[in-house]
Coordinates of N, CA and C and ligand atoms in Angstrom, one line a residue:
M8 N 209.2 43.6 -166.6 CA 207.6 43.3 -166.7 C 207.3 44.5 -166.3
R9 N 207.9 45.2 -165.8 CA 207.2 47.0 -165.4 C 207.6 47.5 -166.5
D10 N 209.0 47.3 -166.8 CA 208.9 48.5 -168.4 C 208.0 48.1 -169.5
L11 N 208.0 47.1 -169.5 CA 206.6 46.5 -170.0 C 205.3 47.3 -170.4
L12 N 204.8 47.4 -169.3 CA 203.6 48.2 -168.5 C 203.6 49.3 -169.0
A13 N 204.8 49.9 -168.0 CA 204.7 51.4 -168.3 C 205.3 52.1 -170.0
G14 N 205.8 51.0 -170.9 CA 205.5 51.2 -172.0 C 204.2 51.2 -172.5
L15 N 203.3 50.2 -172.3 CA 202.3 50.0 -172.8 C 201.5 51.1 -172.1
L16 N 201.3 51.8 -170.6 CA 200.8 52.8 -170.7 C 201.1 53.9 -171.1
E17 N 202.3 54.7 -172.0 CA 202.5 55.7 -173.1 C 202.1 55.3 -173.5
T18 N 201.6 54.5 -174.5 CA 200.9 54.0 -175.9 C 200.1 54.8 -176.1
P19 N 199.9 55.3 -177.3 CA 198.6 55.9 -177.5 C 198.1 55.1 -178.0
T20 N 196.3 56.0 -177.8 CA 195.8 54.6 -177.8 C 194.9 54.7 -179.6
V21 N 194.2 53.7 -180.3 CA 194.0 53.9 -181.9 C 193.1 54.9 -181.7
Y22 N 192.6 55.7 -181.4 CA 191.7 56.9 -181.1 C 192.8 58.2 -181.5
D23 N 193.6 58.2 -180.5 CA 194.8 59.0 -180.9 C 195.6 58.9 -181.9
E24 N 195.7 57.4 -182.1 CA 196.2 57.7 -184.0 C 194.8 58.0 -185.0
F25 N 193.9 57.5 -185.2 CA 193.0 58.4 -185.5 C 193.2 59.9 -186.1
L26 N 192.8 60.1 -184.9 CA 192.7 61.8 -184.1 C 194.2 62.2 -185.0
R27 N 195.3 62.0 -184.9 CA 196.6 62.4 -185.3 C 196.5 62.6 -186.7
L28 N 196.1 61.1 -187.5 CA 196.0 60.9 -189.0 C 194.7 62.5 -189.4
L29 N 194.2 62.8 -189.1 CA 193.3 63.4 -189.3 C 193.5 65.2 -189.1
A30 N 195.1 65.1 -188.8 CA 195.3 66.0 -188.6 C 196.1 66.3 -189.4
R31 N 197.4 65.1 -189.4 CA 198.4 65.5 -191.1 C 197.6 65.3 -192.4
L32 N 196.0 65.2 -192.3 CA 195.5 65.2 -193.4 C 194.4 67.1 -193.4
G33 N 194.9 67.5 -192.3 CA 194.7 69.1 -192.7 C 193.1 69.4 -192.2
L34 N 192.9 68.4 -191.2 CA 191.6 68.5 -190.2 C 191.7 69.2 -189.3
A35 N 191.0 70.4 -188.5 CA 191.1 71.0 -187.3 C 191.3 70.0 -186.1
V36 N 192.1 69.0 -185.6 CA 191.8 68.7 -184.5 C 192.5 69.5 -183.5
P37 N 191.7 69.9 -182.4 CA 192.9 71.1 -181.6 C 194.1 69.9 -181.0
A38 N 194.4 71.3 -181.1 CA 196.3 70.9 -180.0 C 196.2 70.0 -178.6
A39 N 195.0 70.4 -178.0 CA 195.0 69.6 -176.8 C 194.3 68.3 -176.7
V40 N 194.4 67.9 -178.0 CA 194.1 66.5 -178.1 C 195.2 65.9 -179.1
L41 N 195.7 66.5 -179.6 CA 197.2 66.2 -180.0 C 197.8 65.6 -179.0
E42 N 198.2 67.0 -178.2 CA 199.2 66.8 -177.3 C 198.9 66.3 -175.5
R43 N 197.7 65.6 -175.9 CA 197.0 65.0 -174.5 C 198.3 64.3 -173.5
D44 N 197.9 64.0 -172.4 CA 198.9 63.0 -172.0 C 197.9 61.4 -172.1
V45 N 198.4 60.9 -172.8 CA 197.9 59.9 -173.2 C 198.2 58.9 -172.1
R46 N 198.5 58.5 -171.3 CA 198.3 57.8 -170.1 C 196.8 58.4 -169.1
Q47 N 196.7 59.1 -169.3 CA 195.1 60.1 -169.0 C 194.1 59.3 -169.7
P48 N 193.0 58.9 -168.5 CA 191.6 58.2 -169.6 C 191.4 59.6 -170.6
W49 N 190.8 59.0 -171.7 CA 189.8 59.8 -172.3 C 188.6 60.8 -172.0
T50 N 188.9 62.6 -171.7 CA 187.3 63.4 -171.4 C 186.9 63.4 -172.8
H51 N 185.5 64.0 -172.7 CA 184.7 63.9 -173.7 C 185.5 65.6 -174.1
Q52 N 185.4 65.5 -175.6 CA 186.1 67.0 -176.6 C 185.3 67.3 -177.3
P53 N 184.5 67.8 -177.3 CA 183.1 68.5 -178.0 C 183.6 69.7 -178.8
D54 N 185.2 70.2 -179.2 CA 185.7 70.3 -180.1 C 185.8 69.5 -181.4
L55 N 186.0 68.3 -180.9 CA 186.2 67.4 -182.0 C 184.7 67.2 -182.5
V56 N 183.8 67.2 -182.4 CA 182.4 66.9 -183.2 C 182.4 67.7 -184.1
P57 N 182.8 68.9 -184.7 CA 182.4 69.8 -185.6 C 183.8 69.0 -186.9
V58 N 184.9 68.4 -186.7 CA 186.1 67.7 -187.1 C 185.2 66.9 -187.7
L59 N 184.8 66.0 -186.6 CA 184.1 64.6 -187.0 C 183.1 64.7 -188.4
R60 N 182.1 65.6 -188.2 CA 180.9 66.3 -189.1 C 181.6 66.3 -190.4
E61 N 182.7 66.9 -190.7 CA 183.5 67.2 -191.6 C 183.5 66.1 -192.3
V62 N 184.4 65.1 -191.3 CA 184.9 63.8 -192.6 C 183.4 62.7 -192.7
Y63 N 182.8 63.1 -192.1 CA 181.4 62.4 -192.5 C 180.5 63.1 -193.9
E64 N 180.8 64.6 -193.9 CA 179.4 65.2 -194.8 C 180.6 65.9 -196.0
S65 N 181.7 65.3 -195.6 CA 182.5 66.1 -197.2 C 182.6 65.6 -197.9
E66 N 182.8 66.0 -199.0 CA 183.0 64.6 -200.0 C 184.4 64.0 -200.4
D67 N 185.1 65.2 -199.9 CA 186.5 65.2 -199.8 C 187.3 63.7 -198.9
T68 N 186.8 63.6 -198.1 CA 187.2 62.0 -196.9 C 187.4 61.4 -197.9
P69 N 188.7 60.8 -197.8 CA 189.5 59.5 -198.7 C 188.2 58.5 -197.5
W70 N 188.0 57.5 -199.1 CA 186.8 56.6 -198.0 C 187.4 55.8 -196.9
G71 N 189.2 55.5 -196.8 CA 189.4 54.8 -195.8 C 189.1 54.9 -194.7
V72 N 189.4 56.5 -194.3 CA 189.6 57.7 -193.2 C 188.1 57.3 -192.7
Y73 N 186.7 57.4 -193.9 CA 185.8 57.3 -193.2 C 185.0 56.2 -192.8
E74 N 185.9 54.8 -193.2 CA 185.7 53.9 -192.7 C 186.2 53.1 -191.5
A75 N 187.6 54.2 -191.9 CA 187.9 53.9 -190.0 C 187.1 54.5 -188.7
C76 N 186.6 55.8 -189.5 CA 186.0 56.2 -188.5 C 184.8 55.3 -187.7
E77 N 184.0 54.5 -189.0 CA 183.0 54.0 -188.7 C 183.9 52.6 -188.0
S78 N 184.9 52.1 -188.1 CA 185.4 51.1 -187.2 C 185.9 50.7 -185.9
L79 N 185.7 52.3 -185.8 CA 185.9 52.5 -184.1 C 184.6 52.9 -183.0
V80 N 183.7 53.2 -184.5 CA 182.3 53.0 -183.1 C 181.8 51.2 -183.2
D81 N 182.3 50.4 -184.2 CA 181.9 49.1 -184.3 C 182.6 48.4 -182.9
V82 N 183.9 49.1 -183.0 CA 184.6 48.7 -181.5 C 183.7 48.7 -180.5
E83 N 183.3 50.2 -180.4 CA 182.3 50.4 -179.2 C 181.6 49.7 -179.0
D84 N 180.8 49.8 -179.9 CA 179.4 48.6 -180.0 C 179.6 47.5 -180.0
N85 N 180.4 47.3 -180.0 CA 180.8 45.4 -179.6 C 181.2 45.4 -178.3
R86 N 181.8 46.2 -178.1 CA 182.4 46.1 -176.0 C 180.6 46.0 -175.7
Q87 N 179.9 47.4 -176.0 CA 178.4 47.4 -175.2 C 178.0 46.1 -175.3
R88 N 178.0 46.0 -175.8 CA 177.2 44.9 -176.3 C 177.8 43.7 -175.6
W89 N 178.7 43.8 -175.6 CA 179.7 42.7 -175.1 C 179.4 42.5 -173.1
R90 N 179.4 43.9 -172.8 CA 178.9 44.3 -171.3 C 177.4 44.3 -170.8
F91 N 176.7 44.2 -172.0 CA 175.4 44.0 -171.5 C 175.2 42.4 -171.7
R92 N 175.2 41.4 -172.5 CA 175.5 40.5 -171.9 C 175.8 39.5 -170.7
H93 N 177.1 40.9 -170.4 CA 178.1 40.1 -169.3 C 177.0 40.4 -168.3
L94 N 176.4 41.5 -168.1 CA 175.4 41.8 -167.2 C 174.7 41.3 -166.8
R95 N 173.9 40.7 -167.8 CA 172.6 40.1 -167.8 C 173.1 38.4 -166.8
T96 N 174.4 37.7 -168.0 CA 175.2 36.5 -167.2 C 174.9 36.9 -165.6
V97 N 175.5 38.2 -165.1 CA 176.1 38.4 -163.7 C 174.4 38.5 -162.9
Q98 N 173.9 38.9 -163.4 CA 172.6 39.3 -162.7 C 171.9 37.8 -162.4
R99 N 171.7 37.0 -163.2 CA 170.9 35.7 -163.5 C 172.1 34.8 -162.8
T100 N 173.3 34.8 -162.4 CA 174.1 34.5 -161.8 C 174.4 34.3 -160.5
I101 N 174.8 35.9 -159.8 CA 175.2 36.3 -158.3 C 174.0 37.0 -157.9
G102 N 172.8 37.5 -159.0 CA 172.3 38.3 -158.8 C 172.9 40.3 -158.4
A103 N 172.3 40.3 -157.3 CA 172.7 41.5 -156.7 C 174.0 41.7 -155.3
R104 N 174.7 40.5 -155.6 CA 175.9 40.3 -154.7 C 176.8 40.8 -154.9
T105 N 177.6 41.2 -154.3 CA 179.1 42.4 -154.6 C 180.3 41.3 -155.5
G106 N 180.7 41.6 -156.0 CA 181.9 41.3 -157.3 C 182.9 40.6 -156.5
T107 N 183.8 39.8 -156.6 CA 185.3 39.3 -156.4 C 186.1 40.6 -156.1
S108 N 185.9 41.5 -156.6 CA 187.1 42.8 -156.4 C 186.5 43.6 -155.7
G109 N 185.4 43.3 -154.8 CA 184.5 43.9 -154.2 C 183.8 45.2 -154.4
S110 N 183.4 45.2 -155.9 CA 182.4 46.8 -156.5 C 181.6 45.5 -155.8
S111 N 180.4 47.1 -156.3 CA 179.0 47.0 -156.0 C 178.3 45.5 -157.3
G112 N 178.7 45.0 -157.9 CA 178.6 43.8 -158.9 C 177.7 44.5 -160.1
A113 N 176.6 43.8 -160.4 CA 175.6 44.1 -161.5 C 175.7 45.5 -161.6
D114 N 175.9 46.6 -160.5 CA 175.2 48.0 -160.2 C 176.3 48.8 -161.2
F115 N 177.8 48.2 -160.6 CA 178.6 48.6 -161.2 C 178.8 48.2 -162.5
L116 N 178.4 47.2 -162.8 CA 178.4 47.0 -164.6 C 177.7 47.9 -165.5
R117 N 176.1 47.5 -164.7 CA 175.1 48.5 -165.5 C 175.9 49.8 -165.4
R118 N 176.6 50.9 -164.2 CA 177.1 52.3 -164.4 C 178.0 52.3 -166.1
A119 N 179.0 51.1 -166.2 CA 179.9 50.8 -167.1 C 179.3 50.8 -168.5
L120 N 178.1 50.6 -168.4 CA 177.4 50.8 -169.9 C 177.0 52.3 -170.3
D121 N 177.7 53.1 -169.5 CA 177.2 54.5 -170.1 C 178.5 55.1 -170.3
L122 N 179.9 54.4 -170.4 CA 181.1 54.9 -170.2 C 181.2 54.8 -171.5
S123 N 182.1 55.7 -172.3 CA 182.4 55.3 -174.2 C 183.8 55.4 -174.0
S124 N 184.9 55.0 -174.8 CA 186.2 55.2 -175.2 C 186.1 56.4 -176.0
F125 N 184.8 56.6 -176.9 CA 184.9 57.4 -178.4 C 183.5 58.0 -178.4
P126 N 183.7 59.0 -177.5 CA 182.3 59.6 -177.3 C 181.5 60.4 -178.6
E127 N 182.7 60.9 -179.1 CA 182.5 61.8 -180.3 C 181.8 61.3 -181.5
P128 N 182.1 60.2 -182.4 CA 181.8 59.5 -183.0 C 179.8 59.5 -183.2
Y129 N 179.8 59.0 -181.7 CA 178.2 59.4 -181.4 C 177.7 60.7 -181.3
A130 N 178.6 61.4 -181.1 CA 177.8 63.0 -180.5 C 177.7 63.3 -181.9
V131 N 178.2 62.7 -182.7 CA 178.3 63.7 -184.0 C 176.9 63.1 -185.0
C132 N 176.2 61.8 -184.2 CA 175.4 61.6 -185.4 C 174.3 62.5 -184.7
T133 N 173.9 63.0 -183.7 CA 173.1 63.8 -183.0 C 173.0 65.2 -184.2
V134 N 174.2 65.9 -185.2 CA 174.7 66.9 -185.6 C 174.2 66.9 -187.1
I135 N 174.7 65.3 -187.6 CA 174.7 64.9 -189.2 C 173.4 65.5 -190.1
G136 N 173.4 66.1 -190.7 CA 172.5 65.9 -191.4 C 171.6 67.4 -191.1
T137 N 172.2 68.3 -190.2 CA 171.0 69.1 -189.7 C 171.4 70.7 -190.2
G138 N 171.3 71.6 -189.8 CA 171.6 73.1 -189.5 C 172.5 73.2 -188.3
A139 N 172.7 72.0 -187.0 CA 173.1 72.9 -185.8 C 174.3 72.5 -186.0
R140 N 175.3 73.2 -185.2 CA 176.4 73.6 -185.0 C 177.4 72.5 -184.4
S141 N 176.5 72.4 -183.3 CA 176.4 71.6 -181.6 C 175.6 70.6 -181.4
P142 N 176.4 69.5 -180.8 CA 175.0 68.7 -180.0 C 173.9 69.4 -179.5
G143 N 172.9 69.2 -178.8 CA 171.5 69.6 -178.4 C 170.6 69.8 -178.5
G144 N 170.0 70.5 -179.3 CA 168.8 70.6 -179.7 C 167.9 70.2 -179.0
A145 N 166.7 70.2 -179.7 CA 165.6 69.7 -179.2 C 165.9 68.9 -177.4
P146 N 164.7 69.9 -176.7 CA 164.8 68.7 -175.3 C 164.1 67.1 -175.6
S147 N 164.9 66.5 -174.6 CA 164.4 64.9 -174.8 C 163.7 64.3 -173.5
R148 N 162.9 63.4 -173.7 CA 162.2 63.0 -172.7 C 162.8 61.8 -172.0
E149 N 163.5 62.0 -170.7 CA 164.4 61.3 -170.6 C 163.4 60.0 -169.4
P150 N 164.0 58.8 -169.5 CA 163.3 57.7 -168.3 C 163.7 58.3 -167.3
G151 N 162.7 57.8 -166.5 CA 162.6 57.8 -165.2 C 162.9 59.8 -164.3
Ligands
HEM4 C1 179.1 33.4 -164.3 C2 179.8 34.3 -164.5 C3 180.7 35.3 -164.1 C4 180.1 36.3 -162.8 C5 179.3 36.3 -162.0 C6 181.0 37.6 -163.5 C7 181.1 38.9 -162.5 C8 181.6 39.6 -162.6 C9 181.0 41.1 -162.0 C10 180.5 40.8 -160.4 C11 182.2 42.0 -162.1 C12 182.8 43.7 -162.1 C13 184.1 43.6 -161.0 C14 184.0 42.7 -159.9 O1 183.4 42.8 -159.0 O2 184.9 41.9 -159.9 C15 182.9 41.4 -164.0 C16 184.0 42.7 -164.4 C17 184.5 41.8 -165.4 N1 184.3 40.5 -166.1 FE1 182.1 38.9 -165.3 N2 181.7 37.5 -164.6 C18 181.3 36.8 -165.1 C19 181.9 35.8 -166.0 C20 182.6 36.5 -167.1 C21 183.5 36.0 -168.6 C22 182.9 34.8 -168.7 C23 184.2 36.8 -168.6 C24 185.2 36.8 -169.4 C25 185.5 35.6 -170.3 C26 184.0 38.2 -167.7 C27 184.8 39.3 -168.0 C28 185.1 40.2 -167.0 C29 185.5 41.3 -167.5 C30 186.2 42.1 -169.0 C31 185.3 42.4 -166.2 C32 185.1 43.8 -166.3 C33 183.8 44.9 -166.6 C34 184.0 45.8 -167.3 O3 185.1 46.4 -168.3 O4 182.9 46.5 -168.1 N3 183.2 37.3 -166.4 N4 182.1 40.6 -163.7

């Protein structure tokens, strides 16, 4: 059992495998991304944004690769929809009481709505079809 769990932790994620595929197709996926320690949680990689931009903008991108990228976004989207609905369920069931694992409950779950397993395919939406080389752009008005 312990070996099984250790093995799972060392297995690259589906996102790692997708990025390795892009590298095999000749896209400039940074070595630091390809050689990362897959036991560690993902951290945002701004250098991947131009790579994904090429996937979306280049006419040479094989259709399946474009589709795989969209599927990753679907997975993330559906997980966050689930999280939002679960949060609303929790709010109307236990209100602001703490969770069974000792978490702050609804507050903890609300913060999880800002977590992303695949931040780069979202970041690329900011620059697709614009001249900008990286996300940033015009200042925006934030809530609060
Ligand atoms: C009224 C029903 C429910 C309440 C009050 C509730 C409450 C909570 C709370 C407070 C947490 C935060 C962690 C903790 O403190 O334990 C949590 C996390 C979680 N719950 Fe529930 N829960 C409910 C129903 C469900 C159901 C039906 C499922 C799955 C079928 C589920 C799956 C999860 C998962 C996967 C997490 C981790 C959250 C994440 O990854 O964002 N919960 N729940």
